[in-house]
Amino acid sequence: MEKLKKMAKKSTGERLEFNNFSDVTIEHLHRYAIANDFVKNKIVLDIASGEGYGSFILSKNASKVIGVDIDNETVFDAQEKYSKNNLSFLVGSADNIPLETNSIDVVVSFETIEHHDKHEEMFLEIKRVLKPNGVLIMSSPDKKYYSDIPRFKNKFHVKELYSDEFENLVNKHFDFAKFYVQKAYNLNSIISNLLDFNKLKIYSGNQAEVGSIENNHLYILTIASNSKVDDLPTSIFNGSEIYKMIREFDLNKKNNEIKNTSSYKIGNVIIQPFFFIKKMFK
């Protein structure tokens, strides 16, 4: 595969990159953890593979993973950062996937469909590259809870879908589909069917007062195929490892900020001769 030429990296903040951790990090990792259970010894396509970490995770179980992204710079960086014999990254779009027909066992696409309005074309391309009994694992923000209720506008989103619109689109193209919802709380993500999710009672508070809070999902997740698909159990992603990374990142940032202060630099200049003299008499 021909490698792309390096260009100046421009981060918009919309793609998940592992230098800025939040609940979004956990949400994505939870989805890839579930997808990982479906890809053992399979050929996998990751649409909108972005930074490449998800494709890399899947490549540890899959026989082959192809990450496709529309952005040249992003694909180049993924090629450089994640180099494995069974992992490759290509430039392409959701409605124009640069792969052969019936060549893929599992298609993964997380937080992609809302970034364009060619939804029908995307599903036709997914069906084209999938093998007859291949599996699609896809997520999408639920417009009602992601945008409408909080009155939030994501400038990167072109066409968000309500849950029924998303389900109708999936069911139009696949004979069998299961649907789930997702929400992250303080670096812990929950994925469940809607019925069980609505039964969950979430508490919050402090030493002065505790109480229940409203529990609305943000994302919809589907497992779809032309063969029957099993139900997913309710699952939780424990974000403790990411929390450790956040603490380490914040500590390093704080130390660097201290080292850049005038008082630290002056003190360092003053104390250096004493270290030099100490070494001479050792």
PDB file of N, CA and C in Angstrom, residues 163-211:
ATOM      1  N   SER A 163     -34.139   8.063  16.990  1.00  0.00           N
ATOM      2  CA  SER A 163     -33.980   6.614  17.131  1.00  0.00           C
ATOM      3  C   SER A 163     -34.840   5.835  16.149  1.00  0.00           C
ATOM      4  N   ASP A 164     -36.082   6.280  15.917  1.00  0.00           N
ATOM      5  CA  ASP A 164     -36.935   5.541  14.990  1.00  0.00           C
ATOM      6  C   ASP A 164     -36.444   5.668  13.545  1.00  0.00           C
ATOM      7  N   GLU A 165     -35.872   6.816  13.196  1.00  0.00           N
ATOM      8  CA  GLU A 165     -35.311   6.990  11.853  1.00  0.00           C
ATOM      9  C   GLU A 165     -34.110   6.069  11.647  1.00  0.00           C
ATOM     10  N   PHE A 166     -33.271   5.984  12.666  1.00  0.00           N
ATOM     11  CA  PHE A 166     -32.100   5.114  12.591  1.00  0.00           C
ATOM     12  C   PHE A 166     -32.524   3.653  12.471  1.00  0.00           C
ATOM     13  N   GLU A 167     -33.476   3.245  13.278  1.00  0.00           N
ATOM     14  CA  GLU A 167     -33.953   1.860  13.240  1.00  0.00           C
ATOM     15  C   GLU A 167     -34.591   1.533  11.895  1.00  0.00           C
ATOM     16  N   ASN A 168     -35.372   2.439  11.359  1.00  0.00           N
ATOM     17  CA  ASN A 168     -36.009   2.206  10.052  1.00  0.00           C
ATOM     18  C   ASN A 168     -34.972   2.053   8.948  1.00  0.00           C
ATOM     19  N   LEU A 169     -33.917   2.848   9.007  1.00  0.00           N
ATOM     20  CA  LEU A 169     -32.855   2.779   8.007  1.00  0.00           C
ATOM     21  C   LEU A 169     -32.140   1.430   8.079  1.00  0.00           C
ATOM     22  N   VAL A 170     -31.808   1.008   9.278  1.00  0.00           N
ATOM     23  CA  VAL A 170     -31.126  -0.283   9.452  1.00  0.00           C
ATOM     24  C   VAL A 170     -32.024  -1.427   9.005  1.00  0.00           C
ATOM     25  N   ASN A 171     -33.274  -1.408   9.443  1.00  0.00           N
ATOM     26  CA  ASN A 171     -34.204  -2.493   9.118  1.00  0.00           C
ATOM     27  C   ASN A 171     -34.516  -2.566   7.631  1.00  0.00           C
ATOM     28  N   LYS A 172     -34.390  -1.472   6.941  1.00  0.00           N
ATOM     29  CA  LYS A 172     -34.623  -1.453   5.496  1.00  0.00           C
ATOM     30  C   LYS A 172     -33.568  -2.272   4.762  1.00  0.00           C
ATOM     31  N   HIS A 173     -32.360  -2.324   5.303  1.00  0.00           N
ATOM     32  CA  HIS A 173     -31.255  -2.951   4.587  1.00  0.00           C
ATOM     33  C   HIS A 173     -30.820  -4.300   5.160  1.00  0.00           C
ATOM     34  N   PHE A 174     -31.292  -4.628   6.365  1.00  0.00           N
ATOM     35  CA  PHE A 174     -30.893  -5.896   6.981  1.00  0.00           C
ATOM     36  C   PHE A 174     -32.120  -6.658   7.481  1.00  0.00           C
ATOM     37  N   ASP A 175     -32.057  -7.975   7.367  1.00  0.00           N
ATOM     38  CA  ASP A 175     -33.184  -8.814   7.770  1.00  0.00           C
ATOM     39  C   ASP A 175     -33.318  -8.915   9.282  1.00  0.00           C
ATOM     40  N   PHE A 176     -32.201  -8.838   9.981  1.00  0.00           N
ATOM     41  CA  PHE A 176     -32.208  -8.968  11.435  1.00  0.00           C
ATOM     42  C   PHE A 176     -31.379  -7.842  12.045  1.00  0.00           C
ATOM     43  N   ALA A 177     -31.903  -7.257  13.115  1.00  0.00           N
ATOM     44  CA  ALA A 177     -31.164  -6.183  13.787  1.00  0.00           C
ATOM     45  C   ALA A 177     -31.594  -6.092  15.241  1.00  0.00           C
ATOM     46  N   LYS A 178     -30.618  -5.846  16.106  1.00  0.00           N
ATOM     47  CA  LYS A 178     -30.869  -5.580  17.514  1.00  0.00           C
ATOM     48  C   LYS A 178     -30.398  -4.154  17.802  1.00  0.00           C
ATOM     49  N   PHE A 179     -31.128  -3.474  18.699  1.00  0.00           N
ATOM     50  CA  PHE A 179     -30.808  -2.080  18.993  1.00  0.00           C
ATOM     51  C   PHE A 179     -30.572  -1.886  20.488  1.00  0.00           C
ATOM     52  N   TYR A 180     -29.607  -1.023  20.785  1.00  0.00           N
ATOM     53  CA  TYR A 180     -29.211  -0.775  22.165  1.00  0.00           C
ATOM     54  C   TYR A 180     -28.977   0.723  22.354  1.00  0.00           C
ATOM     55  N   VAL A 181     -28.891   1.148  23.612  1.00  0.00           N
ATOM     56  CA  VAL A 181     -28.626   2.552  23.909  1.00  0.00           C
ATOM     57  C   VAL A 181     -27.396   2.649  24.800  1.00  0.00           C
ATOM     58  N   GLN A 182     -26.791   3.843  24.805  1.00  0.00           N
ATOM     59  CA  GLN A 182     -25.543   4.036  25.545  1.00  0.00           C
ATOM     60  C   GLN A 182     -25.522   5.387  26.228  1.00  0.00           C
ATOM     61  N   LYS A 183     -24.916   5.398  27.407  1.00  0.00           N
ATOM     62  CA  LYS A 183     -24.678   6.649  28.139  1.00  0.00           C
ATOM     63  C   LYS A 183     -23.451   6.454  29.024  1.00  0.00           C
ATOM     64  N   ALA A 184     -22.614   7.472  29.129  1.00  0.00           N
ATOM     65  CA  ALA A 184     -21.439   7.427  30.001  1.00  0.00           C
ATOM     66  C   ALA A 184     -21.623   8.381  31.167  1.00  0.00           C
ATOM     67  N   TYR A 185     -21.220   7.916  32.346  1.00  0.00           N
ATOM     68  CA  TYR A 185     -21.241   8.737  33.555  1.00  0.00           C
ATOM     69  C   TYR A 185     -19.856   8.710  34.189  1.00  0.00           C
ATOM     70  N   ASN A 186     -19.173   9.843  34.183  1.00  0.00           N
ATOM     71  CA  ASN A 186     -17.906   9.964  34.905  1.00  0.00           C
ATOM     72  C   ASN A 186     -16.945   8.817  34.591  1.00  0.00           C
ATOM     73  N   LEU A 187     -16.689   8.642  33.287  1.00  0.00           N
ATOM     74  CA  LEU A 187     -15.725   7.656  32.789  1.00  0.00           C
ATOM     75  C   LEU A 187     -16.173   6.212  32.994  1.00  0.00           C
ATOM     76  N   ASN A 188     -17.484   5.999  33.089  1.00  0.00           N
ATOM     77  CA  ASN A 188     -18.038   4.649  33.097  1.00  0.00           C
ATOM     78  C   ASN A 188     -19.229   4.626  32.143  1.00  0.00           C
ATOM     79  N   SER A 189     -19.188   3.727  31.179  1.00  0.00           N
ATOM     80  CA  SER A 189     -20.207   3.685  30.135  1.00  0.00           C
ATOM     81  C   SER A 189     -21.138   2.496  30.327  1.00  0.00           C
ATOM     82  N   ILE A 190     -22.407   2.710  30.015  1.00  0.00           N
ATOM     83  CA  ILE A 190     -23.418   1.654  30.072  1.00  0.00           C
ATOM     84  C   ILE A 190     -23.983   1.455  28.673  1.00  0.00           C
ATOM     85  N   ILE A 191     -24.052   0.196  28.220  1.00  0.00           N
ATOM     86  CA  ILE A 191     -24.762  -0.161  26.987  1.00  0.00           C
ATOM     87  C   ILE A 191     -25.770  -1.249  27.331  1.00  0.00           C
ATOM     88  N   SER A 192     -27.008  -1.019  26.929  1.00  0.00           N
ATOM     89  CA  SER A 192     -28.087  -1.930  27.301  1.00  0.00           C
ATOM     90  C   SER A 192     -29.210  -1.824  26.293  1.00  0.00           C
ATOM     91  N   ASN A 193     -30.115  -2.793  26.300  1.00  0.00           N
ATOM     92  CA  ASN A 193     -31.341  -2.601  25.528  1.00  0.00           C
ATOM     93  C   ASN A 193     -32.161  -1.512  26.208  1.00  0.00           C
ATOM     94  N   LEU A 194     -33.044  -0.883  25.451  1.00  0.00           N
ATOM     95  CA  LEU A 194     -33.756   0.297  25.952  1.00  0.00           C
ATOM     96  C   LEU A 194     -34.598  -0.018  27.178  1.00  0.00           C
ATOM     97  N   LEU A 195     -35.247  -1.192  27.193  1.00  0.00           N
ATOM     98  CA  LEU A 195     -36.117  -1.557  28.315  1.00  0.00           C
ATOM     99  C   LEU A 195     -35.326  -1.629  29.614  1.00  0.00           C
ATOM    100  N   ASP A 196     -34.205  -2.337  29.599  1.00  0.00           N
ATOM    101  CA  ASP A 196     -33.392  -2.456  30.813  1.00  0.00           C
ATOM    102  C   ASP A 196     -32.753  -1.125  31.187  1.00  0.00           C
ATOM    103  N   PHE A 197     -32.362  -0.351  30.178  1.00  0.00           N
ATOM    104  CA  PHE A 197     -31.746   0.945  30.447  1.00  0.00           C
ATOM    105  C   PHE A 197     -32.724   1.856  31.185  1.00  0.00           C
ATOM    106  N   ASN A 198     -33.984   1.839  30.764  1.00  0.00           N
ATOM    107  CA  ASN A 198     -34.984   2.702  31.391  1.00  0.00           C
ATOM    108  C   ASN A 198     -35.320   2.278  32.819  1.00  0.00           C
ATOM    109  N   LYS A 199     -34.962   1.048  33.180  1.00  0.00           N
ATOM    110  CA  LYS A 199     -35.187   0.573  34.546  1.00  0.00           C
ATOM    111  C   LYS A 199     -34.074   1.018  35.492  1.00  0.00           C
ATOM    112  N   LEU A 200     -32.944   1.424  34.918  1.00  0.00           N
ATOM    113  CA  LEU A 200     -31.821   1.847  35.754  1.00  0.00           C
ATOM    114  C   LEU A 200     -32.168   3.119  36.520  1.00  0.00           C
ATOM    115  N   LYS A 201     -31.779   3.146  37.773  1.00  0.00           N
ATOM    116  CA  LYS A 201     -31.942   4.359  38.571  1.00  0.00           C
ATOM    117  C   LYS A 201     -30.551   4.859  38.919  1.00  0.00           C
ATOM    118  N   ILE A 202     -30.251   6.089  38.521  1.00  0.00           N
ATOM    119  CA  ILE A 202     -28.938   6.673  38.727  1.00  0.00           C
ATOM    120  C   ILE A 202     -29.010   7.680  39.865  1.00  0.00           C
ATOM    121  N   TYR A 203     -28.103   7.519  40.850  1.00  0.00           N
ATOM    122  CA  TYR A 203     -28.049   8.430  41.980  1.00  0.00           C
ATOM    123  C   TYR A 203     -26.801   9.305  41.881  1.00  0.00           C
ATOM    124  N   SER A 204     -26.898  10.481  42.466  1.00  0.00           N
ATOM    125  CA  SER A 204     -25.755  11.383  42.524  1.00  0.00           C
ATOM    126  C   SER A 204     -25.895  12.265  43.760  1.00  0.00           C
ATOM    127  N   GLY A 205     -24.814  12.958  44.116  1.00  0.00           N
ATOM    128  CA  GLY A 205     -24.887  13.850  45.263  1.00  0.00           C
ATOM    129  C   GLY A 205     -23.544  14.002  45.940  1.00  0.00           C
ATOM    130  N   ASN A 206     -23.591  14.510  47.169  1.00  0.00           N
ATOM    131  CA  ASN A 206     -22.376  14.706  47.965  1.00  0.00           C
ATOM    132  C   ASN A 206     -22.697  14.412  49.422  1.00  0.00           C
ATOM    133  N   GLN A 207     -21.791  14.823  50.327  1.00  0.00           N
ATOM    134  CA  GLN A 207     -21.970  14.500  51.735  1.00  0.00           C
ATOM    135  C   GLN A 207     -23.169  15.197  52.354  1.00  0.00           C
ATOM    136  N   ALA A 208     -23.710  16.208  51.677  1.00  0.00           N
ATOM    137  CA  ALA A 208     -24.840  16.955  52.219  1.00  0.00           C
ATOM    138  C   ALA A 208     -26.189  16.438  51.728  1.00  0.00           C
ATOM    139  N   GLU A 209     -26.195  15.923  50.490  1.00  0.00           N
ATOM    140  CA  GLU A 209     -27.486  15.511  49.925  1.00  0.00           C
ATOM    141  C   GLU A 209     -27.273  14.533  48.773  1.00  0.00           C
ATOM    142  N   VAL A 210     -28.103  13.520  48.674  1.00  0.00           N
ATOM    143  CA  VAL A 210     -28.067  12.572  47.566  1.00  0.00           C
ATOM    144  C   VAL A 210     -29.471  12.430  46.993  1.00  0.00           C
ATOM    145  N   GLY A 211     -29.541  11.995  45.754  1.00  0.00           N
ATOM    146  CA  GLY A 211     -30.846  11.791  45.127  1.00  0.00           C
ATOM    147  C   GLY A 211     -30.684  11.211  43.740  1.00  0.00           C
TER     148      GLY A 211
END
